[in-house]
Coordinates of C-alpha atoms in Angstrom, one line a residue:
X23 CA 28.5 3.8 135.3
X24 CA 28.3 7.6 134.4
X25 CA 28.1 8.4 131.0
X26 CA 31.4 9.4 129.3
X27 CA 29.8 13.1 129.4
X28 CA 29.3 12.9 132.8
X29 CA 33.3 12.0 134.0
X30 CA 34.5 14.8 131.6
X31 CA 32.3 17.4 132.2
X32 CA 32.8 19.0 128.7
X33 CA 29.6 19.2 127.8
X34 CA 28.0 20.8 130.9
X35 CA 31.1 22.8 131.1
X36 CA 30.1 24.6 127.6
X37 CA 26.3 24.7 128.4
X38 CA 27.1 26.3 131.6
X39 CA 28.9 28.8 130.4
X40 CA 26.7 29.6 127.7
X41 CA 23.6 29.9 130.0
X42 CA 21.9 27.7 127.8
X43 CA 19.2 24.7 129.0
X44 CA 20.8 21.2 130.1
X45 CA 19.5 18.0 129.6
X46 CA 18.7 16.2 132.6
X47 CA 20.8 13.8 134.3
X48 CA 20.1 10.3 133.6
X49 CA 19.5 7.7 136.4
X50 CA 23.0 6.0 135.8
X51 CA 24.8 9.4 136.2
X52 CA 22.1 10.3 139.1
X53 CA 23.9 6.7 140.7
X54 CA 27.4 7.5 140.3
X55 CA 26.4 10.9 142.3
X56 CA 25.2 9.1 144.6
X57 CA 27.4 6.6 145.1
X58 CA 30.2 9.4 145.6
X59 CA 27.9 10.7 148.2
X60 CA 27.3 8.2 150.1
X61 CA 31.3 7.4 150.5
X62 CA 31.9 10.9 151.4
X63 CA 29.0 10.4 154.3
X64 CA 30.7 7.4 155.4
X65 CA 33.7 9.5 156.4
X66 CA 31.8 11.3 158.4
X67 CA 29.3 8.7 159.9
X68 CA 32.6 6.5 160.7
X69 CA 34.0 9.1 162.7
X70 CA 31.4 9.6 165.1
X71 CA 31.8 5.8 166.5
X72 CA 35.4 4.2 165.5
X73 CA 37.2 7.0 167.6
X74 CA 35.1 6.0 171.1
X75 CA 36.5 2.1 171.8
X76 CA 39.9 3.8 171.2
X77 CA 39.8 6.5 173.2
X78 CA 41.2 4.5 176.6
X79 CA 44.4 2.8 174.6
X80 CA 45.0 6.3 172.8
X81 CA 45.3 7.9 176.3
X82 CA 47.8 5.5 177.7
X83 CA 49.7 5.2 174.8
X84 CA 50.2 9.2 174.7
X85 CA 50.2 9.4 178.3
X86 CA 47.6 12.1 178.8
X87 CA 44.3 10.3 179.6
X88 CA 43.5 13.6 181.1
X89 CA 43.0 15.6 178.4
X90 CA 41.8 12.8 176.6
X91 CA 37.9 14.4 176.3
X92 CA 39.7 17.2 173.9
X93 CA 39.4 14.1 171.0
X94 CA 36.3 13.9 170.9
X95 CA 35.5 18.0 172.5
X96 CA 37.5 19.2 169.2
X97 CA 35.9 17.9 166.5
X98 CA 32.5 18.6 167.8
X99 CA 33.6 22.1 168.1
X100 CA 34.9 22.9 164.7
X101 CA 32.3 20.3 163.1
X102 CA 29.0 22.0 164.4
X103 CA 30.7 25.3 164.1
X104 CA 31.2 26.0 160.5
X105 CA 28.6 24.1 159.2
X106 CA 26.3 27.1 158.2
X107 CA 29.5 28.6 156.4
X108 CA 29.7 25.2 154.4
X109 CA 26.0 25.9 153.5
X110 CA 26.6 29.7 152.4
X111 CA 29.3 29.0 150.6
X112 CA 28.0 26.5 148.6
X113 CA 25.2 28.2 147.3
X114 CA 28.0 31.2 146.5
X115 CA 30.7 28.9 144.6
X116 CA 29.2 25.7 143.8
X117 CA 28.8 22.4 145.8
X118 CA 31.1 20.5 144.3
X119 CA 34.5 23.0 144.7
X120 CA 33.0 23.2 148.9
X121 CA 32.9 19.2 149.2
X122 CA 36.1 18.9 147.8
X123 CA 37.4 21.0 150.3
X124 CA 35.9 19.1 152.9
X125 CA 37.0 16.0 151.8
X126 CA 40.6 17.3 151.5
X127 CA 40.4 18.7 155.1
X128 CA 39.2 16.1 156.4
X129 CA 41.9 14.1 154.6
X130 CA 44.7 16.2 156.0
X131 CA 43.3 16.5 159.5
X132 CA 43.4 12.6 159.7
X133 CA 46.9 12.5 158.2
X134 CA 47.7 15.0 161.4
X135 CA 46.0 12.7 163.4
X136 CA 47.8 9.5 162.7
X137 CA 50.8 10.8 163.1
X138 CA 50.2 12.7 166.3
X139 CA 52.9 12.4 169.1
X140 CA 51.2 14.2 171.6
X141 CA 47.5 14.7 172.8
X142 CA 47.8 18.9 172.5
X143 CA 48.7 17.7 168.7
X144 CA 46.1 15.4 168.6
X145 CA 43.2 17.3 169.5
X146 CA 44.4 20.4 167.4
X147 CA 44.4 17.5 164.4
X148 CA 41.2 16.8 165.4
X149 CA 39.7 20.1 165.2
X150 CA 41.1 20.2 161.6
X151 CA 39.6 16.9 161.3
X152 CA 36.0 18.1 162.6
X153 CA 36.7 21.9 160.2
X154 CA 36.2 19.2 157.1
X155 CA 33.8 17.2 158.6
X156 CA 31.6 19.5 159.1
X157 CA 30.1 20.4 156.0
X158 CA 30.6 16.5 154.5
X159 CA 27.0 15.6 155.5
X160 CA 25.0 18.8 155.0
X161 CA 26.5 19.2 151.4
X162 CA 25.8 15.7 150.1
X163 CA 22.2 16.1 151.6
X164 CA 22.6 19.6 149.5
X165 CA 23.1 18.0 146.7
X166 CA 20.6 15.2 146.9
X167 CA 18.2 18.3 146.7
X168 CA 20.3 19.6 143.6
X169 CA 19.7 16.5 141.4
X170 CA 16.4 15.2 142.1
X171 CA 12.9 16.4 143.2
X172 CA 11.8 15.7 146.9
X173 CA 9.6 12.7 145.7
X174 CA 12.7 11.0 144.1
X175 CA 15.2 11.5 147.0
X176 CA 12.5 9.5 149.3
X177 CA 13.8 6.3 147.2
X178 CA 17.3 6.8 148.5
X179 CA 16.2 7.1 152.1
X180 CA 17.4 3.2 152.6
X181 CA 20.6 3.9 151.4
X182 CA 21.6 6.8 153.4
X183 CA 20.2 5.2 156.4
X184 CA 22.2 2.1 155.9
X185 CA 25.8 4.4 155.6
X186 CA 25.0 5.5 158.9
X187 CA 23.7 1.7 160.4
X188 CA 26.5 0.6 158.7
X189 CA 29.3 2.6 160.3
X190 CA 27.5 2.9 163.9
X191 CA 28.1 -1.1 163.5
X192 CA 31.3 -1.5 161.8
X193 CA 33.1 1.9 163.5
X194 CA 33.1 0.2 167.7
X195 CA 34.6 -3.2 165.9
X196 CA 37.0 -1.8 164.0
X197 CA 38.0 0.9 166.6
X198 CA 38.7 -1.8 169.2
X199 CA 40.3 -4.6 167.0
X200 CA 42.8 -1.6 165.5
X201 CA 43.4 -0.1 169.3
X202 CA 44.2 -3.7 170.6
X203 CA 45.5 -6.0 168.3
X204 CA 47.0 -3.2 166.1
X205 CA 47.2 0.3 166.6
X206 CA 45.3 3.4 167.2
X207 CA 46.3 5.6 164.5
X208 CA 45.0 2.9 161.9
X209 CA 41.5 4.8 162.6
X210 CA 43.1 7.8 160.8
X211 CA 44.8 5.7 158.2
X212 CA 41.7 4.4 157.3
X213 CA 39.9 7.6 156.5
X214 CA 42.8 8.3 154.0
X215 CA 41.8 5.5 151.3
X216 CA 38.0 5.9 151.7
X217 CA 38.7 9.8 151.3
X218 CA 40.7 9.2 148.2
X219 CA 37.9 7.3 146.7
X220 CA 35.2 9.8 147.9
X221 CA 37.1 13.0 146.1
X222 CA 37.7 10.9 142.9
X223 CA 34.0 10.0 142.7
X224 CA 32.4 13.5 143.3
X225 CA 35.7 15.0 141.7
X226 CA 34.6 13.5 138.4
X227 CA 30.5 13.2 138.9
X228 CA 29.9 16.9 140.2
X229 CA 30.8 18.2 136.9
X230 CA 27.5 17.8 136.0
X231 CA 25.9 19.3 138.8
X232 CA 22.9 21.6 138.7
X233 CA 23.9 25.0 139.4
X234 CA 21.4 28.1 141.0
X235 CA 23.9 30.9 141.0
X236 CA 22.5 34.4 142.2
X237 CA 24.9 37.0 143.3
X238 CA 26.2 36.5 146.9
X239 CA 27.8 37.9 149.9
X240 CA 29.2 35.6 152.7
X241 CA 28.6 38.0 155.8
X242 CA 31.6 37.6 157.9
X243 CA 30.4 39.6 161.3
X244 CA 27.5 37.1 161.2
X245 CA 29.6 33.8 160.4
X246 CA 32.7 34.9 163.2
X247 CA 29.6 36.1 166.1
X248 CA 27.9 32.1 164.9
X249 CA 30.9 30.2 165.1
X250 CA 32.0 32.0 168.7
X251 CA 28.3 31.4 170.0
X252 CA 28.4 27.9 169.3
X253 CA 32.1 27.3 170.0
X254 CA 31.5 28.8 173.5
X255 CA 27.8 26.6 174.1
X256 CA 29.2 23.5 173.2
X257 CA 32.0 24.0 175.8
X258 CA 29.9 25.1 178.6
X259 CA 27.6 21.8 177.5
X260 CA 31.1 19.6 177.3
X261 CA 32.6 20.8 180.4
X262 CA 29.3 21.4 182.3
X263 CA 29.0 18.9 185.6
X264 CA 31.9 17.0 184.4
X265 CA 35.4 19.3 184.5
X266 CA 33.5 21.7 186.4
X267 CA 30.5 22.4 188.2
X268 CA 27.2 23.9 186.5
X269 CA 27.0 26.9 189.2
X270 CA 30.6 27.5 188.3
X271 CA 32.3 30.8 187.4
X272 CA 33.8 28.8 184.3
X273 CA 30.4 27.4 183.1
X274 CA 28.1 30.7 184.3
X275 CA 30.7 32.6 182.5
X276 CA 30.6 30.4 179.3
X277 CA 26.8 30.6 179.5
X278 CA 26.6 34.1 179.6
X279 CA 29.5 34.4 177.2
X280 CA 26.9 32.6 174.3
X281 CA 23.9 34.3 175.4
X282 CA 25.3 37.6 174.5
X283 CA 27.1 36.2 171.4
X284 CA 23.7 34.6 170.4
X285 CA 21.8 38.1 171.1
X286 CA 24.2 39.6 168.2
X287 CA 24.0 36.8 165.9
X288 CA 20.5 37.3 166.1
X289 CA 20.7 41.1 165.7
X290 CA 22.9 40.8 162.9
X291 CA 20.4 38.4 161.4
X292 CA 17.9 41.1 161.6
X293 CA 19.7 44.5 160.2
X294 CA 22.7 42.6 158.0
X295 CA 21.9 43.3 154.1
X296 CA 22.4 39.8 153.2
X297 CA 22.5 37.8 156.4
X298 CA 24.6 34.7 156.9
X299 CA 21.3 32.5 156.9
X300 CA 18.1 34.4 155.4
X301 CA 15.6 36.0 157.8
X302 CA 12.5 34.5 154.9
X303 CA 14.0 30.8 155.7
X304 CA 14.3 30.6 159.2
X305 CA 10.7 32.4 159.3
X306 CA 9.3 29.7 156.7
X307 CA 7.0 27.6 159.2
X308 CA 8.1 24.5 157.6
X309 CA 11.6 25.5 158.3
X310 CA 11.2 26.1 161.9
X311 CA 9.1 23.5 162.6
X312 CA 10.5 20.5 160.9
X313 CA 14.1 21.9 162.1
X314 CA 12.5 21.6 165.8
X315 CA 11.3 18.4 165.4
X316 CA 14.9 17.0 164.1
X317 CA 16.9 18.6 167.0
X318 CA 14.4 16.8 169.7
X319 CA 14.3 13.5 168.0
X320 CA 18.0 13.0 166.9
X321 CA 19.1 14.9 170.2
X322 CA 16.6 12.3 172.1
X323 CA 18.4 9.5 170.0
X324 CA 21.7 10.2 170.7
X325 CA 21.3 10.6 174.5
X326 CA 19.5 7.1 174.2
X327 CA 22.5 5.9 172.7
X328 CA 24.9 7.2 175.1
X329 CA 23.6 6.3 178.7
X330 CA 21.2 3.4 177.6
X331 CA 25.3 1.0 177.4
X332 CA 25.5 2.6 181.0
X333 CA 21.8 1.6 181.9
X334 CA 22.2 -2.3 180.2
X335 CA 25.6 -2.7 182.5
X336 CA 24.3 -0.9 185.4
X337 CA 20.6 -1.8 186.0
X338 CA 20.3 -4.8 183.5
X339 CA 23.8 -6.4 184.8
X340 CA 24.8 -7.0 180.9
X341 CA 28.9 -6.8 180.5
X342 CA 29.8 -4.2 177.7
X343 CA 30.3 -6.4 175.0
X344 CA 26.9 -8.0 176.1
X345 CA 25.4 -4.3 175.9
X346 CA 26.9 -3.6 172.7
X347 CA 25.0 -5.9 171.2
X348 CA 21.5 -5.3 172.9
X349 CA 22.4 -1.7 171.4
X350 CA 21.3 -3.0 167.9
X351 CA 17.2 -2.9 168.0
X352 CA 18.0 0.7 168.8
X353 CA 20.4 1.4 166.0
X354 CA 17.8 -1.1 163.6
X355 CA 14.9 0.6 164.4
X356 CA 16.1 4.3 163.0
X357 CA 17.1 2.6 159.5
X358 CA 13.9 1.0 159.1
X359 CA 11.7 4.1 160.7
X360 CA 13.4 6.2 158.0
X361 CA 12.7 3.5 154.9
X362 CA 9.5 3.6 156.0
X363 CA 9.2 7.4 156.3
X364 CA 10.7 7.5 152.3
X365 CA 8.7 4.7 151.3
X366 CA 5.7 6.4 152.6
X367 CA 6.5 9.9 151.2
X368 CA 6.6 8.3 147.7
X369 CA 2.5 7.1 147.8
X370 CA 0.9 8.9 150.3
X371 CA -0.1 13.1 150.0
X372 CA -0.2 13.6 153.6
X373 CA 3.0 12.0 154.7
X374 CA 3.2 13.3 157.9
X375 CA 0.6 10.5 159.1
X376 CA 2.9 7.8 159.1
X377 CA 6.2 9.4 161.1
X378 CA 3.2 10.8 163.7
X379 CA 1.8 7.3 163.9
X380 CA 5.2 5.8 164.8
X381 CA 5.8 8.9 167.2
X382 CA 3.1 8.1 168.8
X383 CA 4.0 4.3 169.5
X384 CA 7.3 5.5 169.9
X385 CA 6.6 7.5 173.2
X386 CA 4.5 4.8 174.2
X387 CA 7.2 2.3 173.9
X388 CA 10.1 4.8 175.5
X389 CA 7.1 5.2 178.7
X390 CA 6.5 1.8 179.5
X391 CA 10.3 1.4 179.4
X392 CA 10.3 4.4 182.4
X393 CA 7.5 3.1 184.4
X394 CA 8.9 -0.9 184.2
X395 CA 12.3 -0.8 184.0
X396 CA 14.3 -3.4 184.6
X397 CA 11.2 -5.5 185.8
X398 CA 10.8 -5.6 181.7
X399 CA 11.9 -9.4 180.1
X400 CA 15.1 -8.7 178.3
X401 CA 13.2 -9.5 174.7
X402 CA 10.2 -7.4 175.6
X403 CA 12.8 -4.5 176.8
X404 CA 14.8 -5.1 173.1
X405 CA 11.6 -4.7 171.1
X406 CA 10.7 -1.7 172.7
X407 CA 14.0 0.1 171.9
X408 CA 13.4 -1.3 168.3
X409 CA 9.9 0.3 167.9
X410 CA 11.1 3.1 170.0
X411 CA 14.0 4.1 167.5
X412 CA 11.6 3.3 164.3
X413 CA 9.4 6.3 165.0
X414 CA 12.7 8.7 165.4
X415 CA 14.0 7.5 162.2
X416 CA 10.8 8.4 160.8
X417 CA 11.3 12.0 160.9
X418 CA 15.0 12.4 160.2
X419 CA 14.4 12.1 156.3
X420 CA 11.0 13.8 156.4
X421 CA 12.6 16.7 158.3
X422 CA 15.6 16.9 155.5
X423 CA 13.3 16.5 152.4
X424 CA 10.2 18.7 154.0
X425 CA 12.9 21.7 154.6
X426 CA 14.3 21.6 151.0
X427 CA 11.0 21.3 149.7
X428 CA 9.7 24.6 151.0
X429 CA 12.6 26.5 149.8
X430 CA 14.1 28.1 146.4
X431 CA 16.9 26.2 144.8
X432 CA 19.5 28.8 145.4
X433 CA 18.7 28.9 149.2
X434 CA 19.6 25.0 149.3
X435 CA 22.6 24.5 150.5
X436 CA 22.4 27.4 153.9
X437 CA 18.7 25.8 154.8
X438 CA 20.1 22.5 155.1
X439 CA 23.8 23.5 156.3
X440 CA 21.2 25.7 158.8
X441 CA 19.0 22.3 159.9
X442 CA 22.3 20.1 160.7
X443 CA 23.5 22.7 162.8
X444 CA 20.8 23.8 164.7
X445 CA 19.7 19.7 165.0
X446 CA 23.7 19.4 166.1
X447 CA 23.3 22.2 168.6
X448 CA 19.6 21.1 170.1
X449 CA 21.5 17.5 170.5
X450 CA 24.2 18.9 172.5
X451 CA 21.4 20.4 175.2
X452 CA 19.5 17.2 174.9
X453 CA 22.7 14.9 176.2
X454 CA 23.9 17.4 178.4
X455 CA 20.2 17.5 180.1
X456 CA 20.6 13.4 180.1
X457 CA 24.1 13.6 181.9
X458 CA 22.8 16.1 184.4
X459 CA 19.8 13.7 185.7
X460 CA 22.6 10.7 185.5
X461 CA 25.1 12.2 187.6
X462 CA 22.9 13.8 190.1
X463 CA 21.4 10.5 190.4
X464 CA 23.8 8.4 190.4
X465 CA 26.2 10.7 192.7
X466 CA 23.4 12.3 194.7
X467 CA 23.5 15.5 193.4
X468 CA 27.2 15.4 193.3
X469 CA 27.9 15.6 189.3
X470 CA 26.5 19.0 189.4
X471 CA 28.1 20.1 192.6
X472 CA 31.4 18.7 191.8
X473 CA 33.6 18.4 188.7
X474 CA 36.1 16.0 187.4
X475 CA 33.5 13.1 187.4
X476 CA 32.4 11.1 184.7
X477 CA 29.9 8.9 184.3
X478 CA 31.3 5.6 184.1
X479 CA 33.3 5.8 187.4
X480 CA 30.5 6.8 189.2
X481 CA 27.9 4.0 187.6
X482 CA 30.7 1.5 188.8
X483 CA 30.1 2.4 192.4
X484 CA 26.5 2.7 191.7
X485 CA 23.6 0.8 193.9
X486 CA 21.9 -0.9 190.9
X487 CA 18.3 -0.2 192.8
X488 CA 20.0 3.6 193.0
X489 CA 20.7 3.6 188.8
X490 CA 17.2 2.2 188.1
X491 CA 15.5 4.8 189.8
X492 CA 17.7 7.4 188.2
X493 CA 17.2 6.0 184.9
X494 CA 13.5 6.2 185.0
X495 CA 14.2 10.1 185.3
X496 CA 16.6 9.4 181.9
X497 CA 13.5 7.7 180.2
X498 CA 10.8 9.7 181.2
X499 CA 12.7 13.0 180.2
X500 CA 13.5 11.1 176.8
X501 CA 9.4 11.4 176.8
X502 CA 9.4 14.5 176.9
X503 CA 11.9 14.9 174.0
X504 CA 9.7 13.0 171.7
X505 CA 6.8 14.6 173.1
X506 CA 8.4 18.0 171.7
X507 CA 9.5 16.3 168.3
X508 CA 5.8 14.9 167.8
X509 CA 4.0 18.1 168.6
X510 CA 6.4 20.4 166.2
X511 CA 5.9 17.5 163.4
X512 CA 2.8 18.1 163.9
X513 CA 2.9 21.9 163.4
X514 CA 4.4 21.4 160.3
X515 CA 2.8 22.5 157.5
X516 CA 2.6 19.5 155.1
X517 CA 3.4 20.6 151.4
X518 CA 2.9 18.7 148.2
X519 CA 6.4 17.3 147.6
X520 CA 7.5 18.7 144.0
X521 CA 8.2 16.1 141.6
X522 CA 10.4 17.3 139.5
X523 CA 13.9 18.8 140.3
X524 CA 15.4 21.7 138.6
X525 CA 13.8 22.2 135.4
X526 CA 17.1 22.8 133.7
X527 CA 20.6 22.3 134.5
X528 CA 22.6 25.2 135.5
X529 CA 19.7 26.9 137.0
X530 CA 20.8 30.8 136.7
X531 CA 23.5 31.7 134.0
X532 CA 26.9 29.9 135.8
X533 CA 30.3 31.6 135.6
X534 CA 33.5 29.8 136.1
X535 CA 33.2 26.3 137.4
X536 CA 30.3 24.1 136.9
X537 CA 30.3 21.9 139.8

């Protein structure tokens, strides 16, 4: 329990304000924070995997299977979007004011959600849904980094990996026990009392929160030519060999549409006084490179977790509530890679070895599952994925913690708005590339000849000998995802971890509100 300092923020308020040095935070206020956190991750996490199971009863019961895509299209939009502007703000008017905003939007977008009567209304709920969402992760990673040094973040490694294990196991139940035996709209009611909790937890913690205040300037040309780039990618990546064809004029034109809004971002970057995220940062070679690695290994991971249900059903011959379990290893595996990644970052200096040990029995695992297939035993094929997974999670905290390492404390909150995004963005590619070889395969070139397929009514007409074949493409192109994740881990350049955080509390003279 926080102290009583701690819930009325008095104290910090006045020191704030005054300039002067803070005393730390002490470990049972440290564990309020991140107890606060965690909830307001679990929003988030939950999301991404109670909406799927209900996505077929939501369709039916609005009567628009259709557009039915545009749940889940919407909120990866908006989410991925304004994610750097999450970052920047932050670091202009405090962490605490931006993730109470973000808990409140998301709050309201599920409110909209639940009571949607239409799709159209539902997916423009959902976008207000993902606007929220959006900066909920990147900001309680933020301020991790704000309350404790690199070293003593590696500790709480478990416990962020478990929200995550915890809601990619609970959110399929509970989204297909609400859509059938309830209804759908209970997944948005459920966000509203684990929201409520969230903003009175870091309502009342973040009071206390270091602040690092320098004099800022959100650049708005840069933020509106990011969020259209990205808005128009991740459509073209969406739509791309499923609602239309890759060589078509919608896609080529959606393509071409980013490319040139990329090419200003970029430019803007480059002459902009204060650019939306800093030229020094994203040249900083353990920014780059440990950014790289996280976009191939978590964009490797979630392909793996999309098509390997089609490839256990398909090839395998498991039913899907069979292949929902025989999911778990791969889930497992990326809580335990990153405890051990944490664990291993607390004792040993060069604490790259261990992640680049596991990658390296990671792409062994992922290449004997290409070459045998489905001539594998079933356990043999469920310990691979396990020990495949383990060296992915291995870099997702190392990634997080190496980045905020290597820059200064007022640069926090863009850096590691800047990593989520750019991981979100290199996923996208990643499971677009997977769907591409799936389709093709399984429709003989068909998915990216032809739209308005997906890839569960093609697997079901599938010649199993057909899917295998197609699937060892999947798996050996998975290769070559952790192939590019090892090599730029390797690149990294591996700093000591500092082992203190902030030296005082409040960091520059603060203004205005403390959290």
């Amino acid at each position: 329990m926080a102290s009583p300092a701690a819930v009325t923020g008095t104290p910090a308020q006045t020191q704030a304000q005054t300039g002067a040095p803070q005393e730390r935070l002490s470990q049972s206020e440290i564990r309020a924070i991140v107890y606060g956190l965690m909830t307001a991750m679990l929003l988030a996490a939950l999301d991404q995997t109670i909406v799927a199971t209900a996505m077929p009863t939501i369709g039916l019961d609005l009567g628009d299977a259709a557009n039915l895509p545009w749940i889940v299209t919407a909120y990866l939009l908006a989410s991925t979007a304004v994610t750097p502007l999450y970052g920047k703000l932050s670091d202009i008017h405090g962490r605490r004011i931006m993730l109470l905003i973000a808990i409140a939007t998301f709050g309201l977008g599920s409110l909209a959600c639940a009571l949607a009567p239409t799709m159209v209304t539902l997916a423009l709920a959902r976008g207000l849904q993902g606007i929220g969402g959006g900066g909920l992760i990147a900001l309680s990673q933020t301020i991790l980094a704000d309350i404790m040094s690199p070293k003593e973040r590696a500790r709480y490694q478990v416990v962020i990996a478990g929200v995550f294990v915890a809601a990619s196991v609970a959110g399929p139940l509970l989204g297909g026990l609400f859509a059938q035996h309830l209804h759908w709209s209970l997944i948005f009611w459920i966000n509203l009392p684990i929201g409520i909790l969230a903003f009175a937890l870091t309502n009342a913690n973040l009071k206390r929160l270091p602040r690092h205040d320098r004099q800022h300037r959100l650049d708005w040309p840069g933020a509106a030519l990011m969020v259209a780039g990205s808005v128009t990618l991740l459509l073209a990546l969406s739509w791309g060999g499923v609602r239309y064809p890759w060589g078509s004029p919608t896609i080529l034109a959606l393509l071409a549409g980013a490319a040139v809004l990329a090419g200003g971002f970029a430019a803007r970057l480059a002459t902009a006084s204060e650019p939306l995220i800093p030229t020094e940062v994203l040249k900083d070679r353990v920014v780059y490179s440990a950014t790289l690695a996280a976009c191939f290994a978590m964009g490797t991971f979630i392909g793996l977790t999309i098509y390997v249900p089609i490839f256990l059903e398909g090839v395998i011959g498991l039913s899907a509530s069979e292949s929902g379990v025989a999911l778990v290893p791969l889930m497992i595996g990326t809580v335990t890679g990153a405890t051990l990644s944490g664990r291993s970052m607390l004792h040993f200096r060069h604490y790259k070895r261990v992640p680049l040990a596991m990658m390296s029995l990671s792409l062994a695992c992922c290449a004997t599952i290409a070459w045998e297939g489905r001539a594998l035993p079933f356990w043999l094929m469920e310990v691979l994925f396990a020990l495949l997974s383990m060296g992915i999670g291995t870099i997702l905290p190392l990634s997080t913690i190496a980045i905020q390492n290597a820059v200064e404390p007022h640069q926090l909150g863009i850096a590691t708005a800047a990593m989520n995004f750019f991981r979100s963005l290199g996923g996208a590619l990643i499971v677009a590339a997977f769907g591409t070889i799936v389709l093709g395969g399984v429709a003989g070139g068909a998915g990216s000849g032809t739209g308005g397929h997906d890839v569960e009514s093609l697997i079901r007409g599938a010649d199993p000998a057909q899917l295998a074949l197609t699937f060892r493409f999947v798996f050996l192109a998975a290769c070559l995802g952790l192939l590019g994740a090892f090599t730029f881990l390797a690149l990294m350049e591996e700093r000591p971890l500092r082992e203190r955080a902030s030296p005082r509390m409040g960091g520059e003279p603060a203004t205005g509100d403390p959290g």
